[in-house]
Amino acid sequence: AEKVLGYDLLSLCLEGPRDALDRTQHCQPAVEGARGSGRRRLGPARGAAETALVSLSPQVVERCVAAAGYSVGEFAALVFAGALGFAEALYAVKVRAEAMQRASEAVPSGMLSVVGRREANYKFACLEARKHCESLGIENPVCTVSNYLFPDSRVIAGHLQALEFLQENARKYYFKRTKMLPVSGAFHTRLMEPAVEPLAEVLKSIEIQKPLLCVYSNVDGKKYMHSKHIQKLLVKQVVSPVLWEQTMHSVYERKQGTEFPYTYEVGPGNQLGAILKQCNLKAWKQYKHVDALEDEEAAET
């Protein structure tokens, strides 16, 4: 990773500084390095968390039938499935992250996590927030749902003035909780359009193969079909909402009475497990989180 990125990723992750690690250009490669796994077709190079998973239960990796990754995690899922090489994917993530960082700095924007009541109408709230921005003189304001997490939970992204308006009027729109996310821009909206071309160009230069197992796309919640499909949707994902709730329904759809598979969240944090619990409680009961640090702690004991 250090050779690909040109800086000491391990030191940045372990020692910081935190504000540098939080920057999009560093955060995305850090997540990819911690989660990402090696190309199963070409040998044993693995990301930190998959190494821990192999140590914990080797057969899990060999018997895996499907994978999915949230936002930048989609690259790690494709590496795990043999569609991308680890180094190539990390370089693509580097280009993606730097381009998204530049796009974020061009417009004051951000992301707002929202938990709403059943009555909440997110599209209407975003429409009124855009009208508010227009009244402030902002041309072509952006305020839209950028992440579908689980029932009654969304992330809304766009101009900061729009997000502030939604926070101030949360009760009017039946929002129970709102929280600004610690990110630098409105990811997965058209404000990220400047990042599209740089990512498209780097993906054209990378060898992409058909995945060895099913990988589900954030863009439509469906399985990737072939290499050109992967290339197209990874680019589209930058400016499209992450349909994670819909993806969970696709992954776990099965006939009534059929057992749910074991699910492993590989990498830093267990947020996807928390979301799965809200989307499908029965599937969540077969869930386990695996982090690289768990392997180190086991070795020490």
mmCIF file of C-alpha atoms in Angstrom, residues 87-292:
data_model
loop_
_atom_site.group_PDB
_atom_site.id
_atom_site.type_symbol
_atom_site.label_atom_id
_atom_site.label_comp_id
_atom_site.label_asym_id
_atom_site.label_seq_id
_atom_site.Cartn_x
_atom_site.Cartn_y
_atom_site.Cartn_z
ATOM 1 C CA ALA A 87 -2.611 -2.872 -5.877
ATOM 2 C CA GLU A 88 -4.647 -1.790 -8.910
ATOM 3 C CA ALA A 89 -7.787 -1.303 -6.807
ATOM 4 C CA LEU A 90 -5.882 0.690 -4.201
ATOM 5 C CA TYR A 91 -4.464 2.952 -6.911
ATOM 6 C CA ALA A 92 -7.979 3.484 -8.322
ATOM 7 C CA VAL A 93 -9.217 4.342 -4.824
ATOM 8 C CA LYS A 94 -6.322 6.810 -4.456
ATOM 9 C CA VAL A 95 -7.331 8.580 -7.674
ATOM 10 C CA ARG A 96 -11.014 8.468 -6.664
ATOM 11 C CA ALA A 97 -10.329 9.874 -3.198
ATOM 12 C CA GLU A 98 -8.102 12.695 -4.397
ATOM 13 C CA ALA A 99 -10.624 13.693 -7.074
ATOM 14 C CA MET A 100 -13.480 13.625 -4.555
ATOM 15 C CA GLN A 101 -11.393 15.720 -2.155
ATOM 16 C CA ARG A 102 -10.912 18.356 -4.863
ATOM 17 C CA ALA A 103 -14.623 18.302 -5.704
ATOM 18 C CA SER A 104 -15.478 18.715 -2.011
ATOM 19 C CA GLU A 105 -13.245 21.756 -1.684
ATOM 20 C CA ALA A 106 -14.944 23.455 -4.642
ATOM 21 C CA VAL A 107 -18.350 23.764 -2.916
ATOM 22 C CA PRO A 108 -19.227 24.015 0.810
ATOM 23 C CA SER A 109 -21.164 20.772 1.150
ATOM 24 C CA GLY A 110 -21.634 17.790 3.418
ATOM 25 C CA MET A 111 -23.771 14.846 4.488
ATOM 26 C CA LEU A 112 -26.542 14.631 7.086
ATOM 27 C CA SER A 113 -27.584 11.358 8.702
ATOM 28 C CA VAL A 114 -31.329 11.267 9.312
ATOM 29 C CA VAL A 115 -33.580 8.890 11.234
ATOM 30 C CA GLY A 116 -37.185 9.710 10.403
ATOM 31 C CA ARG A 117 -40.642 8.752 11.532
ATOM 32 C CA ARG A 118 -42.907 6.725 9.268
ATOM 33 C CA GLU A 119 -44.487 9.991 8.057
ATOM 34 C CA ALA A 120 -41.172 11.458 6.908
ATOM 35 C CA ASN A 121 -41.064 12.503 3.237
ATOM 36 C CA TYR A 122 -37.387 12.864 2.392
ATOM 37 C CA LYS A 123 -37.893 13.998 -1.202
ATOM 38 C CA PHE A 124 -40.235 16.803 -0.153
ATOM 39 C CA ALA A 125 -37.851 17.907 2.599
ATOM 40 C CA CYS A 126 -34.987 18.027 0.095
ATOM 41 C CA LEU A 127 -37.130 20.011 -2.350
ATOM 42 C CA GLU A 128 -37.884 22.642 0.264
ATOM 43 C CA ALA A 129 -34.233 22.758 1.302
ATOM 44 C CA ARG A 130 -33.258 23.450 -2.311
ATOM 45 C CA LYS A 131 -35.860 26.231 -2.529
ATOM 46 C CA HIS A 132 -34.357 27.721 0.632
ATOM 47 C CA CYS A 133 -30.920 27.691 -0.997
ATOM 48 C CA GLU A 134 -32.313 29.394 -4.089
ATOM 49 C CA SER A 135 -33.732 32.139 -1.847
ATOM 50 C CA LEU A 136 -30.162 32.666 -0.606
ATOM 51 C CA GLY A 137 -28.947 33.150 -4.172
ATOM 52 C CA ILE A 138 -27.398 29.689 -4.644
ATOM 53 C CA GLU A 139 -27.753 28.538 -8.251
ATOM 54 C CA ASN A 140 -28.648 24.906 -8.980
ATOM 55 C CA PRO A 141 -28.495 23.852 -5.321
ATOM 56 C CA VAL A 142 -28.033 20.203 -4.425
ATOM 57 C CA CYS A 143 -29.925 18.421 -1.656
ATOM 58 C CA THR A 144 -30.848 14.802 -2.165
ATOM 59 C CA VAL A 145 -30.881 11.375 -0.545
ATOM 60 C CA SER A 146 -27.388 9.955 -1.092
ATOM 61 C CA ASN A 147 -27.549 6.784 1.025
ATOM 62 C CA TYR A 148 -30.437 4.427 1.762
ATOM 63 C CA LEU A 149 -29.382 2.718 4.992
ATOM 64 C CA PHE A 150 -32.386 0.904 6.473
ATOM 65 C CA PRO A 151 -36.129 1.570 6.858
ATOM 66 C CA ASP A 152 -36.639 5.142 8.107
ATOM 67 C CA SER A 153 -32.927 5.975 7.903
ATOM 68 C CA ARG A 154 -31.280 7.974 5.139
ATOM 69 C CA VAL A 155 -28.233 10.118 4.514
ATOM 70 C CA ILE A 156 -29.009 13.406 2.797
ATOM 71 C CA ALA A 157 -26.195 15.221 1.014
ATOM 72 C CA GLY A 158 -25.784 18.599 -0.629
ATOM 73 C CA HIS A 159 -24.980 22.244 -0.007
ATOM 74 C CA LEU A 160 -24.295 23.014 3.659
ATOM 75 C CA GLN A 161 -27.022 25.674 3.720
ATOM 76 C CA ALA A 162 -29.575 23.025 2.696
ATOM 77 C CA LEU A 163 -28.452 20.613 5.395
ATOM 78 C CA GLU A 164 -28.536 23.356 8.039
ATOM 79 C CA PHE A 165 -32.084 24.196 6.931
ATOM 80 C CA LEU A 166 -33.139 20.560 7.386
ATOM 81 C CA GLN A 167 -31.620 20.407 10.854
ATOM 82 C CA GLU A 168 -33.398 23.606 11.893
ATOM 83 C CA ASN A 169 -36.720 22.295 10.553
ATOM 84 C CA ALA A 170 -36.322 18.657 11.572
ATOM 85 C CA ARG A 171 -39.640 18.478 13.453
ATOM 86 C CA LYS A 172 -41.568 19.849 10.471
ATOM 87 C CA TYR A 173 -40.308 16.971 8.296
ATOM 88 C CA TYR A 174 -40.792 14.285 10.987
ATOM 89 C CA PHE A 175 -37.071 13.706 11.474
ATOM 90 C CA LYS A 176 -36.418 12.106 14.875
ATOM 91 C CA ARG A 177 -32.631 12.520 14.768
ATOM 92 C CA THR A 178 -30.204 14.369 12.540
ATOM 93 C CA LYS A 179 -26.416 14.377 12.673
ATOM 94 C CA MET A 180 -23.806 15.920 10.417
ATOM 95 C CA LEU A 181 -21.291 13.305 9.275
ATOM 96 C CA PRO A 182 -17.539 13.983 9.596
ATOM 97 C CA VAL A 183 -16.932 14.077 5.839
ATOM 98 C CA SER A 184 -15.709 16.876 3.619
ATOM 99 C CA GLY A 185 -18.318 16.833 0.865
ATOM 100 C CA ALA A 186 -21.625 15.684 -0.622
ATOM 101 C CA PHE A 187 -20.580 12.219 -1.758
ATOM 102 C CA HIS A 188 -22.818 10.279 -4.140
ATOM 103 C CA THR A 189 -24.423 13.422 -5.564
ATOM 104 C CA ARG A 190 -23.782 15.428 -8.749
ATOM 105 C CA LEU A 191 -21.438 17.672 -6.760
ATOM 106 C CA MET A 192 -18.939 14.827 -7.235
ATOM 107 C CA GLU A 193 -19.102 15.052 -11.045
ATOM 108 C CA PRO A 194 -15.521 16.428 -11.254
ATOM 109 C CA ALA A 195 -14.345 13.066 -9.870
ATOM 110 C CA VAL A 196 -16.044 11.016 -12.591
ATOM 111 C CA GLU A 197 -13.527 11.478 -15.415
ATOM 112 C CA PRO A 198 -10.345 10.804 -13.363
ATOM 113 C CA LEU A 199 -11.829 7.550 -12.015
ATOM 114 C CA ALA A 200 -13.121 6.527 -15.451
ATOM 115 C CA GLU A 201 -9.659 7.026 -16.957
ATOM 116 C CA VAL A 202 -7.836 4.972 -14.334
ATOM 117 C CA LEU A 203 -10.381 2.136 -14.546
ATOM 118 C CA LYS A 204 -9.807 1.947 -18.310
ATOM 119 C CA SER A 205 -6.147 1.200 -17.604
ATOM 120 C CA ILE A 206 -6.827 -1.570 -15.082
ATOM 121 C CA GLU A 207 -7.480 -5.205 -15.900
ATOM 122 C CA ILE A 208 -10.944 -6.143 -14.654
ATOM 123 C CA GLN A 209 -12.162 -9.750 -14.761
ATOM 124 C CA LYS A 210 -15.528 -11.344 -14.187
ATOM 125 C CA PRO A 211 -15.961 -11.943 -10.427
ATOM 126 C CA LEU A 212 -15.527 -15.498 -9.146
ATOM 127 C CA LEU A 213 -18.595 -15.017 -6.948
ATOM 128 C CA CYS A 214 -21.613 -12.704 -6.899
ATOM 129 C CA VAL A 215 -20.829 -9.077 -6.088
ATOM 130 C CA TYR A 216 -23.700 -6.632 -5.663
ATOM 131 C CA SER A 217 -23.528 -3.047 -6.920
ATOM 132 C CA ASN A 218 -24.399 0.001 -4.801
ATOM 133 C CA VAL A 219 -25.913 1.680 -7.861
ATOM 134 C CA ASP A 220 -28.832 -0.694 -8.439
ATOM 135 C CA GLY A 221 -28.548 -3.407 -5.779
ATOM 136 C CA LYS A 222 -28.030 -6.044 -8.471
ATOM 137 C CA LYS A 223 -25.181 -8.433 -9.317
ATOM 138 C CA TYR A 224 -22.297 -7.320 -11.494
ATOM 139 C CA MET A 225 -22.404 -9.202 -14.794
ATOM 140 C CA HIS A 226 -19.015 -8.661 -16.502
ATOM 141 C CA SER A 227 -15.910 -6.449 -16.537
ATOM 142 C CA LYS A 228 -17.410 -3.606 -18.617
ATOM 143 C CA HIS A 229 -20.403 -3.574 -16.288
ATOM 144 C CA ILE A 230 -18.087 -3.197 -13.284
ATOM 145 C CA GLN A 231 -16.128 -0.405 -14.952
ATOM 146 C CA LYS A 232 -19.311 1.508 -15.839
ATOM 147 C CA LEU A 233 -21.040 1.216 -12.453
ATOM 148 C CA LEU A 234 -17.969 1.993 -10.316
ATOM 149 C CA VAL A 235 -17.821 5.340 -12.108
ATOM 150 C CA LYS A 236 -21.567 5.916 -11.869
ATOM 151 C CA GLN A 237 -21.476 5.108 -8.152
ATOM 152 C CA VAL A 238 -19.548 8.317 -7.399
ATOM 153 C CA VAL A 239 -22.562 10.468 -8.339
ATOM 154 C CA SER A 240 -25.371 8.002 -7.527
ATOM 155 C CA PRO A 241 -27.048 7.217 -4.209
ATOM 156 C CA VAL A 242 -25.853 4.112 -2.367
ATOM 157 C CA LEU A 243 -28.801 1.704 -2.355
ATOM 158 C CA TRP A 244 -27.598 -0.300 0.625
ATOM 159 C CA GLU A 245 -31.017 -1.165 2.047
ATOM 160 C CA GLN A 246 -32.110 -2.407 -1.384
ATOM 161 C CA THR A 247 -28.855 -4.361 -1.742
ATOM 162 C CA MET A 248 -29.479 -6.139 1.559
ATOM 163 C CA HIS A 249 -32.885 -7.243 0.310
ATOM 164 C CA SER A 250 -31.282 -8.598 -2.879
ATOM 165 C CA VAL A 251 -28.506 -10.441 -1.038
ATOM 166 C CA TYR A 252 -30.788 -12.152 1.471
ATOM 167 C CA GLU A 253 -33.809 -12.829 -0.716
ATOM 168 C CA ARG A 254 -34.702 -16.509 -0.416
ATOM 169 C CA LYS A 255 -37.700 -18.800 -0.104
ATOM 170 C CA GLN A 256 -39.476 -18.851 3.236
ATOM 171 C CA GLY A 257 -38.007 -21.502 5.517
ATOM 172 C CA THR A 258 -34.584 -21.421 3.837
ATOM 173 C CA GLU A 259 -31.722 -20.844 6.266
ATOM 174 C CA PHE A 260 -29.811 -17.588 6.049
ATOM 175 C CA PRO A 261 -26.081 -17.738 5.302
ATOM 176 C CA TYR A 262 -23.325 -16.728 7.688
ATOM 177 C CA THR A 263 -22.396 -13.082 7.180
ATOM 178 C CA TYR A 264 -18.994 -11.562 7.949
ATOM 179 C CA GLU A 265 -18.312 -7.848 8.028
ATOM 180 C CA VAL A 266 -14.627 -7.564 7.204
ATOM 181 C CA GLY A 267 -12.724 -4.424 8.221
ATOM 182 C CA PRO A 268 -12.883 -1.438 10.561
ATOM 183 C CA GLY A 269 -16.169 -0.808 12.357
ATOM 184 C CA ASN A 270 -19.380 -2.818 12.590
ATOM 185 C CA GLN A 271 -21.801 -0.245 11.163
ATOM 186 C CA LEU A 272 -22.942 -2.554 8.370
ATOM 187 C CA GLY A 273 -23.878 -5.174 10.947
ATOM 188 C CA ALA A 274 -25.996 -2.603 12.771
ATOM 189 C CA ILE A 275 -27.713 -1.737 9.483
ATOM 190 C CA LEU A 276 -28.284 -5.430 8.680
ATOM 191 C CA LYS A 277 -29.994 -5.863 12.051
ATOM 192 C CA GLN A 278 -32.498 -3.171 11.057
ATOM 193 C CA CYS A 279 -33.002 -4.595 7.535
ATOM 194 C CA ASN A 280 -33.159 -8.317 8.298
ATOM 195 C CA LEU A 281 -33.038 -9.522 11.890
ATOM 196 C CA LYS A 282 -32.934 -13.217 10.936
ATOM 197 C CA ALA A 283 -29.924 -12.699 8.674
ATOM 198 C CA TRP A 284 -28.214 -10.599 11.369
ATOM 199 C CA LYS A 285 -28.367 -13.524 13.829
ATOM 200 C CA GLN A 286 -25.761 -15.262 11.630
ATOM 201 C CA TYR A 287 -23.544 -12.150 11.521
ATOM 202 C CA LYS A 288 -19.988 -11.699 12.810
ATOM 203 C CA HIS A 289 -17.591 -8.753 12.625
ATOM 204 C CA VAL A 290 -13.932 -9.464 11.793
ATOM 205 C CA ASP A 291 -11.268 -6.794 12.232
ATOM 206 C CA ALA A 292 -7.518 -7.007 11.632
#
